[in-house]
Amino acid sequence: MNHKILSVLPDAQKMKSSMRIMAVMDAILSPDWEYRYYSYDAYWGSDEIMASMRGSDGEHYFALFRGNNVIIKGLERGCPWIHKRISGVKGEFPFETLLPGEFCDFFSQPAFLPEETSFCIWQIENENWNSLYELKAGELSILESIIHGAEAYASWAKDYYEVELDVVELERIFQGQPLNKEQYMKWNPKLNWEEFLKEYESIL
């Protein structure tokens, strides 16, 4: 089941690009950071980029990029927490012993809420995706917008922000077409352009 679920995920570079675009779109549609789902920090650390999603119900993910490598952990409601999913594990467990060396320190970072984890996946140098445990059908649903791109994000934004986005236009952006001020202001006429540019620099 792992292979089937993980095989639909894009590679690290495409995933990074999609997460960046979703963070830009959220910054446009919701100038107030508190109400956004998607965030992206291009200067998280030395040669590190961090992207995240946080839902109002506590669901979330954190993605850490180092070069061509990426690791993602998240919490999906209705899924067992990770310490209950690894055979023989009881109570505290050094999960980093099961991670690739490139990310052995990942769970030691409090900002990533290591105690609130129901999945953890990674990709090293464009190899196949791996998971900390056996995935089941329906898991990783919070990565849908990353997997399905513009169409999925537009559908989600319609429900959450109550805004209609042109999927064709949005798809061009997901494919790398540069944005311009006219497009930004069309999506959110109340956008504070100067404030947005400050955030835009931290995302890109």
mmCIF file with all atom_site columns, C-alpha atoms in Angstrom:
data_model
loop_
_atom_site.group_PDB
_atom_site.id
_atom_site.type_symbol
_atom_site.label_atom_id
_atom_site.label_alt_id
_atom_site.label_comp_id
_atom_site.label_asym_id
_atom_site.label_entity_id
_atom_site.label_seq_id
_atom_site.pdbx_PDB_ins_code
_atom_site.Cartn_x
_atom_site.Cartn_y
_atom_site.Cartn_z
_atom_site.occupancy
_atom_site.B_iso_or_equiv
_atom_site.pdbx_formal_charge
_atom_site.auth_seq_id
_atom_site.auth_comp_id
_atom_site.auth_asym_id
_atom_site.auth_atom_id
_atom_site.pdbx_PDB_model_num
ATOM 1   C CA . MET A 1 1   ? 0.000   0.000  0.000   1.00 0.00 ? 1   MET A CA 1
ATOM 2   C CA . ASN A 1 2   ? 2.920   2.372  0.720   1.00 0.00 ? 2   ASN A CA 1
ATOM 3   C CA . HIS A 1 3   ? 4.128   2.321  -2.873  1.00 0.00 ? 3   HIS A CA 1
ATOM 4   C CA . LYS A 1 4   ? 0.668   3.037  -4.304  1.00 0.00 ? 4   LYS A CA 1
ATOM 5   C CA . ILE A 1 5   ? 0.026   6.019  -2.020  1.00 0.00 ? 5   ILE A CA 1
ATOM 6   C CA . LEU A 1 6   ? 3.510   7.519  -2.230  1.00 0.00 ? 6   LEU A CA 1
ATOM 7   C CA . SER A 1 7   ? 3.779   7.056  -6.001  1.00 0.00 ? 7   SER A CA 1
ATOM 8   C CA . VAL A 1 8   ? 1.298   9.890  -6.635  1.00 0.00 ? 8   VAL A CA 1
ATOM 9   C CA . LEU A 1 9   ? 3.448   12.438 -4.801  1.00 0.00 ? 9   LEU A CA 1
ATOM 10  C CA . PRO A 1 10  ? 5.504   14.860 -6.929  1.00 0.00 ? 10  PRO A CA 1
ATOM 11  C CA . ASP A 1 11  ? 9.268   14.966 -6.467  1.00 0.00 ? 11  ASP A CA 1
ATOM 12  C CA . ALA A 1 12  ? 10.855  17.308 -3.934  1.00 0.00 ? 12  ALA A CA 1
ATOM 13  C CA . GLN A 1 13  ? 11.429  20.189 -6.356  1.00 0.00 ? 13  GLN A CA 1
ATOM 14  C CA . LYS A 1 14  ? 7.890   20.145 -7.762  1.00 0.00 ? 14  LYS A CA 1
ATOM 15  C CA . MET A 1 15  ? 6.509   19.855 -4.256  1.00 0.00 ? 15  MET A CA 1
ATOM 16  C CA . LYS A 1 16  ? 8.577   22.840 -3.140  1.00 0.00 ? 16  LYS A CA 1
ATOM 17  C CA . SER A 1 17  ? 7.260   24.896 -6.041  1.00 0.00 ? 17  SER A CA 1
ATOM 18  C CA . SER A 1 18  ? 3.620   23.986 -5.312  1.00 0.00 ? 18  SER A CA 1
ATOM 19  C CA . MET A 1 19  ? 3.985   24.777 -1.620  1.00 0.00 ? 19  MET A CA 1
ATOM 20  C CA . ARG A 1 20  ? 5.531   28.138 -2.482  1.00 0.00 ? 20  ARG A CA 1
ATOM 21  C CA . ILE A 1 21  ? 2.687   29.027 -4.861  1.00 0.00 ? 21  ILE A CA 1
ATOM 22  C CA . MET A 1 22  ? 0.038   28.047 -2.315  1.00 0.00 ? 22  MET A CA 1
ATOM 23  C CA . ALA A 1 23  ? 1.731   30.229 0.303   1.00 0.00 ? 23  ALA A CA 1
ATOM 24  C CA . VAL A 1 24  ? 1.809   33.163 -2.126  1.00 0.00 ? 24  VAL A CA 1
ATOM 25  C CA . MET A 1 25  ? -1.874  32.670 -2.921  1.00 0.00 ? 25  MET A CA 1
ATOM 26  C CA . ASP A 1 26  ? -2.761  32.523 0.767   1.00 0.00 ? 26  ASP A CA 1
ATOM 27  C CA . ALA A 1 27  ? -0.778  35.707 1.400   1.00 0.00 ? 27  ALA A CA 1
ATOM 28  C CA . ILE A 1 28  ? -2.861  37.389 -1.309  1.00 0.00 ? 28  ILE A CA 1
ATOM 29  C CA . LEU A 1 29  ? -6.242  36.066 -0.213  1.00 0.00 ? 29  LEU A CA 1
ATOM 30  C CA . SER A 1 30  ? -5.611  36.418 3.526   1.00 0.00 ? 30  SER A CA 1
ATOM 31  C CA . PRO A 1 31  ? -3.299  39.317 4.461   1.00 0.00 ? 31  PRO A CA 1
ATOM 32  C CA . ASP A 1 32  ? -3.862  38.352 8.104   1.00 0.00 ? 32  ASP A CA 1
ATOM 33  C CA . TRP A 1 33  ? -1.397  35.492 8.711   1.00 0.00 ? 33  TRP A CA 1
ATOM 34  C CA . GLU A 1 34  ? -3.476  34.127 11.570  1.00 0.00 ? 34  GLU A CA 1
ATOM 35  C CA . TYR A 1 35  ? -6.176  32.906 9.186   1.00 0.00 ? 35  TYR A CA 1
ATOM 36  C CA . ARG A 1 36  ? -3.973  31.345 6.528   1.00 0.00 ? 36  ARG A CA 1
ATOM 37  C CA . TYR A 1 37  ? -3.528  27.640 5.901   1.00 0.00 ? 37  TYR A CA 1
ATOM 38  C CA . TYR A 1 38  ? -0.310  27.669 3.894   1.00 0.00 ? 38  TYR A CA 1
ATOM 39  C CA . SER A 1 39  ? 3.016   29.288 4.798   1.00 0.00 ? 39  SER A CA 1
ATOM 40  C CA . TYR A 1 40  ? 6.498   29.171 3.314   1.00 0.00 ? 40  TYR A CA 1
ATOM 41  C CA . ASP A 1 41  ? 9.820   30.395 4.716   1.00 0.00 ? 41  ASP A CA 1
ATOM 42  C CA . ALA A 1 42  ? 12.649  30.470 2.175   1.00 0.00 ? 42  ALA A CA 1
ATOM 43  C CA . TYR A 1 43  ? 15.096  31.488 4.922   1.00 0.00 ? 43  TYR A CA 1
ATOM 44  C CA . TRP A 1 44  ? 14.212  29.002 7.639   1.00 0.00 ? 44  TRP A CA 1
ATOM 45  C CA . GLY A 1 45  ? 17.842  28.066 8.220   1.00 0.00 ? 45  GLY A CA 1
ATOM 46  C CA . SER A 1 46  ? 21.180  27.751 6.521   1.00 0.00 ? 46  SER A CA 1
ATOM 47  C CA . ASP A 1 47  ? 20.338  26.045 3.202   1.00 0.00 ? 47  ASP A CA 1
ATOM 48  C CA . GLU A 1 48  ? 16.912  25.140 4.567   1.00 0.00 ? 48  GLU A CA 1
ATOM 49  C CA . ILE A 1 49  ? 13.379  25.955 3.446   1.00 0.00 ? 49  ILE A CA 1
ATOM 50  C CA . MET A 1 50  ? 10.294  25.245 5.522   1.00 0.00 ? 50  MET A CA 1
ATOM 51  C CA . ALA A 1 51  ? 6.712   25.008 4.289   1.00 0.00 ? 51  ALA A CA 1
ATOM 52  C CA . SER A 1 52  ? 3.672   24.308 6.410   1.00 0.00 ? 52  SER A CA 1
ATOM 53  C CA . MET A 1 53  ? -0.087  23.950 6.532   1.00 0.00 ? 53  MET A CA 1
ATOM 54  C CA . ARG A 1 54  ? -2.200  24.455 9.626   1.00 0.00 ? 54  ARG A CA 1
ATOM 55  C CA . GLY A 1 55  ? -5.931  23.880 9.796   1.00 0.00 ? 55  GLY A CA 1
ATOM 56  C CA . SER A 1 56  ? -8.415  25.215 12.315  1.00 0.00 ? 56  SER A CA 1
ATOM 57  C CA . ASP A 1 57  ? -9.085  21.671 13.547  1.00 0.00 ? 57  ASP A CA 1
ATOM 58  C CA . GLY A 1 58  ? -5.455  21.039 14.476  1.00 0.00 ? 58  GLY A CA 1
ATOM 59  C CA . GLU A 1 59  ? -4.512  19.180 11.315  1.00 0.00 ? 59  GLU A CA 1
ATOM 60  C CA . HIS A 1 60  ? -1.158  20.298 9.993   1.00 0.00 ? 60  HIS A CA 1
ATOM 61  C CA . TYR A 1 61  ? 2.030   19.411 8.186   1.00 0.00 ? 61  TYR A CA 1
ATOM 62  C CA . PHE A 1 62  ? 5.590   20.706 8.190   1.00 0.00 ? 62  PHE A CA 1
ATOM 63  C CA . ALA A 1 63  ? 7.937   20.169 5.256   1.00 0.00 ? 63  ALA A CA 1
ATOM 64  C CA . LEU A 1 64  ? 11.674  20.759 5.577   1.00 0.00 ? 64  LEU A CA 1
ATOM 65  C CA . PHE A 1 65  ? 13.747  21.038 2.407   1.00 0.00 ? 65  PHE A CA 1
ATOM 66  C CA . ARG A 1 66  ? 17.519  20.610 2.368   1.00 0.00 ? 66  ARG A CA 1
ATOM 67  C CA . GLY A 1 67  ? 18.894  20.709 -1.151  1.00 0.00 ? 67  GLY A CA 1
ATOM 68  C CA . ASN A 1 68  ? 17.122  18.003 -3.186  1.00 0.00 ? 68  ASN A CA 1
ATOM 69  C CA . ASN A 1 69  ? 15.904  16.300 -0.030  1.00 0.00 ? 69  ASN A CA 1
ATOM 70  C CA . VAL A 1 70  ? 12.613  16.785 1.795   1.00 0.00 ? 70  VAL A CA 1
ATOM 71  C CA . ILE A 1 71  ? 10.907  15.383 4.864   1.00 0.00 ? 71  ILE A CA 1
ATOM 72  C CA . ILE A 1 72  ? 7.280   15.973 5.812   1.00 0.00 ? 72  ILE A CA 1
ATOM 73  C CA . LYS A 1 73  ? 5.487   15.185 9.046   1.00 0.00 ? 73  LYS A CA 1
ATOM 74  C CA . GLY A 1 74  ? 1.879   15.880 9.764   1.00 0.00 ? 74  GLY A CA 1
ATOM 75  C CA . LEU A 1 75  ? -1.168  15.226 11.860  1.00 0.00 ? 75  LEU A CA 1
ATOM 76  C CA . GLU A 1 76  ? -4.378  14.003 10.238  1.00 0.00 ? 76  GLU A CA 1
ATOM 77  C CA . ARG A 1 77  ? -7.499  13.762 12.346  1.00 0.00 ? 77  ARG A CA 1
ATOM 78  C CA . GLY A 1 78  ? -8.859  10.259 12.567  1.00 0.00 ? 78  GLY A CA 1
ATOM 79  C CA . CYS A 1 79  ? -5.433  8.658  12.063  1.00 0.00 ? 79  CYS A CA 1
ATOM 80  C CA . PRO A 1 80  ? -3.507  6.993  14.905  1.00 0.00 ? 80  PRO A CA 1
ATOM 81  C CA . TRP A 1 81  ? -0.569  8.960  16.249  1.00 0.00 ? 81  TRP A CA 1
ATOM 82  C CA . ILE A 1 82  ? 2.771   7.652  15.171  1.00 0.00 ? 82  ILE A CA 1
ATOM 83  C CA . HIS A 1 83  ? 3.905   6.110  18.469  1.00 0.00 ? 83  HIS A CA 1
ATOM 84  C CA . LYS A 1 84  ? 0.940   3.728  18.208  1.00 0.00 ? 84  LYS A CA 1
ATOM 85  C CA . ARG A 1 85  ? 1.762   2.696  14.655  1.00 0.00 ? 85  ARG A CA 1
ATOM 86  C CA . ILE A 1 86  ? 5.292   1.367  14.876  1.00 0.00 ? 86  ILE A CA 1
ATOM 87  C CA . SER A 1 87  ? 5.397   -2.222 16.045  1.00 0.00 ? 87  SER A CA 1
ATOM 88  C CA . GLY A 1 88  ? 6.793   -2.695 19.523  1.00 0.00 ? 88  GLY A CA 1
ATOM 89  C CA . VAL A 1 89  ? 6.931   0.998  20.394  1.00 0.00 ? 89  VAL A CA 1
ATOM 90  C CA . LYS A 1 90  ? 5.570   2.054  23.760  1.00 0.00 ? 90  LYS A CA 1
ATOM 91  C CA . GLY A 1 91  ? 5.738   5.513  25.272  1.00 0.00 ? 91  GLY A CA 1
ATOM 92  C CA . GLU A 1 92  ? 8.739   7.650  24.397  1.00 0.00 ? 92  GLU A CA 1
ATOM 93  C CA . PHE A 1 93  ? 10.675  6.534  21.334  1.00 0.00 ? 93  PHE A CA 1
ATOM 94  C CA . PRO A 1 94  ? 13.623  8.082  19.467  1.00 0.00 ? 94  PRO A CA 1
ATOM 95  C CA . PHE A 1 95  ? 11.983  8.189  16.041  1.00 0.00 ? 95  PHE A CA 1
ATOM 96  C CA . GLU A 1 96  ? 15.097  9.804  14.612  1.00 0.00 ? 96  GLU A CA 1
ATOM 97  C CA . THR A 1 97  ? 16.737  6.368  14.642  1.00 0.00 ? 97  THR A CA 1
ATOM 98  C CA . LEU A 1 98  ? 14.357  5.393  11.821  1.00 0.00 ? 98  LEU A CA 1
ATOM 99  C CA . LEU A 1 99  ? 14.975  8.504  9.711   1.00 0.00 ? 99  LEU A CA 1
ATOM 100 C CA . PRO A 1 100 ? 17.621  8.944  7.006   1.00 0.00 ? 100 PRO A CA 1
ATOM 101 C CA . GLY A 1 101 ? 20.842  10.565 8.177   1.00 0.00 ? 101 GLY A CA 1
ATOM 102 C CA . GLU A 1 102 ? 20.030  13.760 6.293   1.00 0.00 ? 102 GLU A CA 1
ATOM 103 C CA . PHE A 1 103 ? 17.131  14.370 8.673   1.00 0.00 ? 103 PHE A CA 1
ATOM 104 C CA . CYS A 1 104 ? 18.144  12.598 11.874  1.00 0.00 ? 104 CYS A CA 1
ATOM 105 C CA . ASP A 1 105 ? 17.606  15.847 13.810  1.00 0.00 ? 105 ASP A CA 1
ATOM 106 C CA . PHE A 1 106 ? 14.144  16.546 12.409  1.00 0.00 ? 106 PHE A CA 1
ATOM 107 C CA . PHE A 1 107 ? 12.076  15.430 15.391  1.00 0.00 ? 107 PHE A CA 1
ATOM 108 C CA . SER A 1 108 ? 14.318  17.346 17.791  1.00 0.00 ? 108 SER A CA 1
ATOM 109 C CA . GLN A 1 109 ? 12.911  20.656 16.526  1.00 0.00 ? 109 GLN A CA 1
ATOM 110 C CA . PRO A 1 110 ? 9.991   21.732 18.777  1.00 0.00 ? 110 PRO A CA 1
ATOM 111 C CA . ALA A 1 111 ? 8.611   24.044 16.071  1.00 0.00 ? 111 ALA A CA 1
ATOM 112 C CA . PHE A 1 112 ? 7.549   20.963 14.104  1.00 0.00 ? 112 PHE A CA 1
ATOM 113 C CA . LEU A 1 113 ? 5.360   19.637 16.952  1.00 0.00 ? 113 LEU A CA 1
ATOM 114 C CA . PRO A 1 114 ? 6.999   16.185 16.987  1.00 0.00 ? 114 PRO A CA 1
ATOM 115 C CA . GLU A 1 115 ? 4.604   14.914 19.654  1.00 0.00 ? 115 GLU A CA 1
ATOM 116 C CA . GLU A 1 116 ? 1.667   15.543 17.285  1.00 0.00 ? 116 GLU A CA 1
ATOM 117 C CA . THR A 1 117 ? 2.468   13.245 14.385  1.00 0.00 ? 117 THR A CA 1
ATOM 118 C CA . SER A 1 118 ? 0.390   10.716 12.476  1.00 0.00 ? 118 SER A CA 1
ATOM 119 C CA . PHE A 1 119 ? 2.614   10.451 9.384   1.00 0.00 ? 119 PHE A CA 1
ATOM 120 C CA . CYS A 1 120 ? 6.188   11.113 8.340   1.00 0.00 ? 120 CYS A CA 1
ATOM 121 C CA . ILE A 1 121 ? 7.479   10.718 4.782   1.00 0.00 ? 121 ILE A CA 1
ATOM 122 C CA . TRP A 1 122 ? 10.657  11.726 2.979   1.00 0.00 ? 122 TRP A CA 1
ATOM 123 C CA . GLN A 1 123 ? 12.486  11.726 -0.332  1.00 0.00 ? 123 GLN A CA 1
ATOM 124 C CA . ILE A 1 124 ? 16.274  11.726 -0.656  1.00 0.00 ? 124 ILE A CA 1
ATOM 125 C CA . GLU A 1 125 ? 17.929  12.903 -3.907  1.00 0.00 ? 125 GLU A CA 1
ATOM 126 C CA . ASN A 1 126 ? 14.896  12.118 -6.080  1.00 0.00 ? 126 ASN A CA 1
ATOM 127 C CA . GLU A 1 127 ? 14.767  8.486  -4.975  1.00 0.00 ? 127 GLU A CA 1
ATOM 128 C CA . ASN A 1 128 ? 11.433  6.865  -4.159  1.00 0.00 ? 128 ASN A CA 1
ATOM 129 C CA . TRP A 1 129 ? 9.383   8.323  -1.346  1.00 0.00 ? 129 TRP A CA 1
ATOM 130 C CA . ASN A 1 130 ? 9.596   6.515  1.996   1.00 0.00 ? 130 ASN A CA 1
ATOM 131 C CA . SER A 1 131 ? 7.365   6.433  5.054   1.00 0.00 ? 131 SER A CA 1
ATOM 132 C CA . LEU A 1 132 ? 8.069   5.883  8.723   1.00 0.00 ? 132 LEU A CA 1
ATOM 133 C CA . TYR A 1 133 ? 5.328   3.241  8.766   1.00 0.00 ? 133 TYR A CA 1
ATOM 134 C CA . GLU A 1 134 ? 2.917   1.425  6.454   1.00 0.00 ? 134 GLU A CA 1
ATOM 135 C CA . LEU A 1 135 ? 0.344   3.839  5.033   1.00 0.00 ? 135 LEU A CA 1
ATOM 136 C CA . LYS A 1 136 ? -3.305  2.957  4.542   1.00 0.00 ? 136 LYS A CA 1
ATOM 137 C CA . ALA A 1 137 ? -5.786  3.952  1.843   1.00 0.00 ? 137 ALA A CA 1
ATOM 138 C CA . GLY A 1 138 ? -7.074  7.482  2.354   1.00 0.00 ? 138 GLY A CA 1
ATOM 139 C CA . GLU A 1 139 ? -4.068  8.709  4.294   1.00 0.00 ? 139 GLU A CA 1
ATOM 140 C CA . LEU A 1 140 ? -2.107  11.828 3.310   1.00 0.00 ? 140 LEU A CA 1
ATOM 141 C CA . SER A 1 141 ? -5.381  13.511 2.343   1.00 0.00 ? 141 SER A CA 1
ATOM 142 C CA . ILE A 1 142 ? -4.039  16.834 3.635   1.00 0.00 ? 142 ILE A CA 1
ATOM 143 C CA . LEU A 1 143 ? -1.516  16.754 0.793   1.00 0.00 ? 143 LEU A CA 1
ATOM 144 C CA . GLU A 1 144 ? -4.276  16.784 -1.856  1.00 0.00 ? 144 GLU A CA 1
ATOM 145 C CA . SER A 1 145 ? -3.551  20.346 -2.988  1.00 0.00 ? 145 SER A CA 1
ATOM 146 C CA . ILE A 1 146 ? 0.089   19.422 -3.531  1.00 0.00 ? 146 ILE A CA 1
ATOM 147 C CA . ILE A 1 147 ? -0.815  16.305 -5.491  1.00 0.00 ? 147 ILE A CA 1
ATOM 148 C CA . HIS A 1 148 ? -3.554  17.844 -7.639  1.00 0.00 ? 148 HIS A CA 1
ATOM 149 C CA . GLY A 1 149 ? -2.253  21.417 -7.847  1.00 0.00 ? 149 GLY A CA 1
ATOM 150 C CA . ALA A 1 150 ? -4.290  24.315 -9.184  1.00 0.00 ? 150 ALA A CA 1
ATOM 151 C CA . GLU A 1 151 ? -7.654  22.563 -9.401  1.00 0.00 ? 151 GLU A CA 1
ATOM 152 C CA . ALA A 1 152 ? -7.475  21.291 -5.823  1.00 0.00 ? 152 ALA A CA 1
ATOM 153 C CA . TYR A 1 153 ? -6.303  24.644 -4.463  1.00 0.00 ? 153 TYR A CA 1
ATOM 154 C CA . ALA A 1 154 ? -9.057  26.524 -6.327  1.00 0.00 ? 154 ALA A CA 1
ATOM 155 C CA . SER A 1 155 ? -11.696 24.158 -4.937  1.00 0.00 ? 155 SER A CA 1
ATOM 156 C CA . TRP A 1 156 ? -10.336 24.535 -1.417  1.00 0.00 ? 156 TRP A CA 1
ATOM 157 C CA . ALA A 1 157 ? -10.070 28.348 -1.675  1.00 0.00 ? 157 ALA A CA 1
ATOM 158 C CA . LYS A 1 158 ? -13.681 28.534 -2.854  1.00 0.00 ? 158 LYS A CA 1
ATOM 159 C CA . ASP A 1 159 ? -14.820 26.832 0.350   1.00 0.00 ? 159 ASP A CA 1
ATOM 160 C CA . TYR A 1 160 ? -12.434 28.542 2.753   1.00 0.00 ? 160 TYR A CA 1
ATOM 161 C CA . TYR A 1 161 ? -12.025 32.059 1.341   1.00 0.00 ? 161 TYR A CA 1
ATOM 162 C CA . GLU A 1 162 ? -15.310 32.123 -0.595  1.00 0.00 ? 162 GLU A CA 1
ATOM 163 C CA . VAL A 1 163 ? -13.522 33.286 -3.728  1.00 0.00 ? 163 VAL A CA 1
ATOM 164 C CA . GLU A 1 164 ? -13.709 32.019 -7.309  1.00 0.00 ? 164 GLU A CA 1
ATOM 165 C CA . LEU A 1 165 ? -10.296 31.466 -8.888  1.00 0.00 ? 165 LEU A CA 1
ATOM 166 C CA . ASP A 1 166 ? -9.786  30.887 -12.591 1.00 0.00 ? 166 ASP A CA 1
ATOM 167 C CA . VAL A 1 167 ? -8.346  27.359 -12.647 1.00 0.00 ? 167 VAL A CA 1
ATOM 168 C CA . VAL A 1 168 ? -6.717  27.838 -16.059 1.00 0.00 ? 168 VAL A CA 1
ATOM 169 C CA . GLU A 1 169 ? -5.013  31.032 -14.919 1.00 0.00 ? 169 GLU A CA 1
ATOM 170 C CA . LEU A 1 170 ? -4.019  29.430 -11.625 1.00 0.00 ? 170 LEU A CA 1
ATOM 171 C CA . GLU A 1 171 ? -2.594  26.410 -13.457 1.00 0.00 ? 171 GLU A CA 1
ATOM 172 C CA . ARG A 1 172 ? -0.253  28.686 -15.391 1.00 0.00 ? 172 ARG A CA 1
ATOM 173 C CA . ILE A 1 173 ? 1.032   30.033 -12.094 1.00 0.00 ? 173 ILE A CA 1
ATOM 174 C CA . PHE A 1 174 ? 1.551   26.519 -10.729 1.00 0.00 ? 174 PHE A CA 1
ATOM 175 C CA . GLN A 1 175 ? 3.549   25.836 -13.895 1.00 0.00 ? 175 GLN A CA 1
ATOM 176 C CA . GLY A 1 176 ? 5.859   28.769 -13.155 1.00 0.00 ? 176 GLY A CA 1
ATOM 177 C CA . GLN A 1 177 ? 4.358   31.734 -14.984 1.00 0.00 ? 177 GLN A CA 1
ATOM 178 C CA . PRO A 1 178 ? 5.368   34.979 -13.203 1.00 0.00 ? 178 PRO A CA 1
ATOM 179 C CA . LEU A 1 179 ? 2.631   36.916 -11.461 1.00 0.00 ? 179 LEU A CA 1
ATOM 180 C CA . ASN A 1 180 ? 2.011   40.629 -11.803 1.00 0.00 ? 180 ASN A CA 1
ATOM 181 C CA . LYS A 1 181 ? 0.391   43.277 -9.640  1.00 0.00 ? 181 LYS A CA 1
ATOM 182 C CA . GLU A 1 182 ? -2.768  43.354 -11.759 1.00 0.00 ? 182 GLU A CA 1
ATOM 183 C CA . GLN A 1 183 ? -3.405  39.664 -11.076 1.00 0.00 ? 183 GLN A CA 1
ATOM 184 C CA . TYR A 1 184 ? -2.766  40.060 -7.358  1.00 0.00 ? 184 TYR A CA 1
ATOM 185 C CA . MET A 1 185 ? -5.178  42.968 -7.039  1.00 0.00 ? 185 MET A CA 1
ATOM 186 C CA . LYS A 1 186 ? -7.825  41.167 -9.089  1.00 0.00 ? 186 LYS A CA 1
ATOM 187 C CA . TRP A 1 187 ? -7.825  38.312 -6.599  1.00 0.00 ? 187 TRP A CA 1
ATOM 188 C CA . ASN A 1 188 ? -7.916  40.676 -3.628  1.00 0.00 ? 188 ASN A CA 1
ATOM 189 C CA . PRO A 1 189 ? -8.728  44.329 -4.398  1.00 0.00 ? 189 PRO A CA 1
ATOM 190 C CA . LYS A 1 190 ? -8.127  45.217 -0.729  1.00 0.00 ? 190 LYS A CA 1
ATOM 191 C CA . LEU A 1 191 ? -4.569  43.863 -0.738  1.00 0.00 ? 191 LEU A CA 1
ATOM 192 C CA . ASN A 1 192 ? -1.990  46.207 0.818   1.00 0.00 ? 192 ASN A CA 1
ATOM 193 C CA . TRP A 1 193 ? 0.626   46.057 -1.910  1.00 0.00 ? 193 TRP A CA 1
ATOM 194 C CA . GLU A 1 194 ? 3.567   47.326 0.143   1.00 0.00 ? 194 GLU A CA 1
ATOM 195 C CA . GLU A 1 195 ? 2.908   44.919 3.011   1.00 0.00 ? 195 GLU A CA 1
ATOM 196 C CA . PHE A 1 196 ? 2.424   42.047 0.611   1.00 0.00 ? 196 PHE A CA 1
ATOM 197 C CA . LEU A 1 197 ? 5.779   42.697 -1.075  1.00 0.00 ? 197 LEU A CA 1
ATOM 198 C CA . LYS A 1 198 ? 7.553   42.371 2.278   1.00 0.00 ? 198 LYS A CA 1
ATOM 199 C CA . GLU A 1 199 ? 6.050   38.927 2.781   1.00 0.00 ? 199 GLU A CA 1
ATOM 200 C CA . TYR A 1 200 ? 6.591   37.976 -0.835  1.00 0.00 ? 200 TYR A CA 1
ATOM 201 C CA . GLU A 1 201 ? 10.335  38.439 -0.395  1.00 0.00 ? 201 GLU A CA 1
ATOM 202 C CA . SER A 1 202 ? 10.422  35.985 2.514   1.00 0.00 ? 202 SER A CA 1
ATOM 203 C CA . ILE A 1 203 ? 8.483   33.415 0.480   1.00 0.00 ? 203 ILE A CA 1
ATOM 204 C CA . LEU A 1 204 ? 10.601  33.636 -2.656  1.00 0.00 ? 204 LEU A CA 1
#
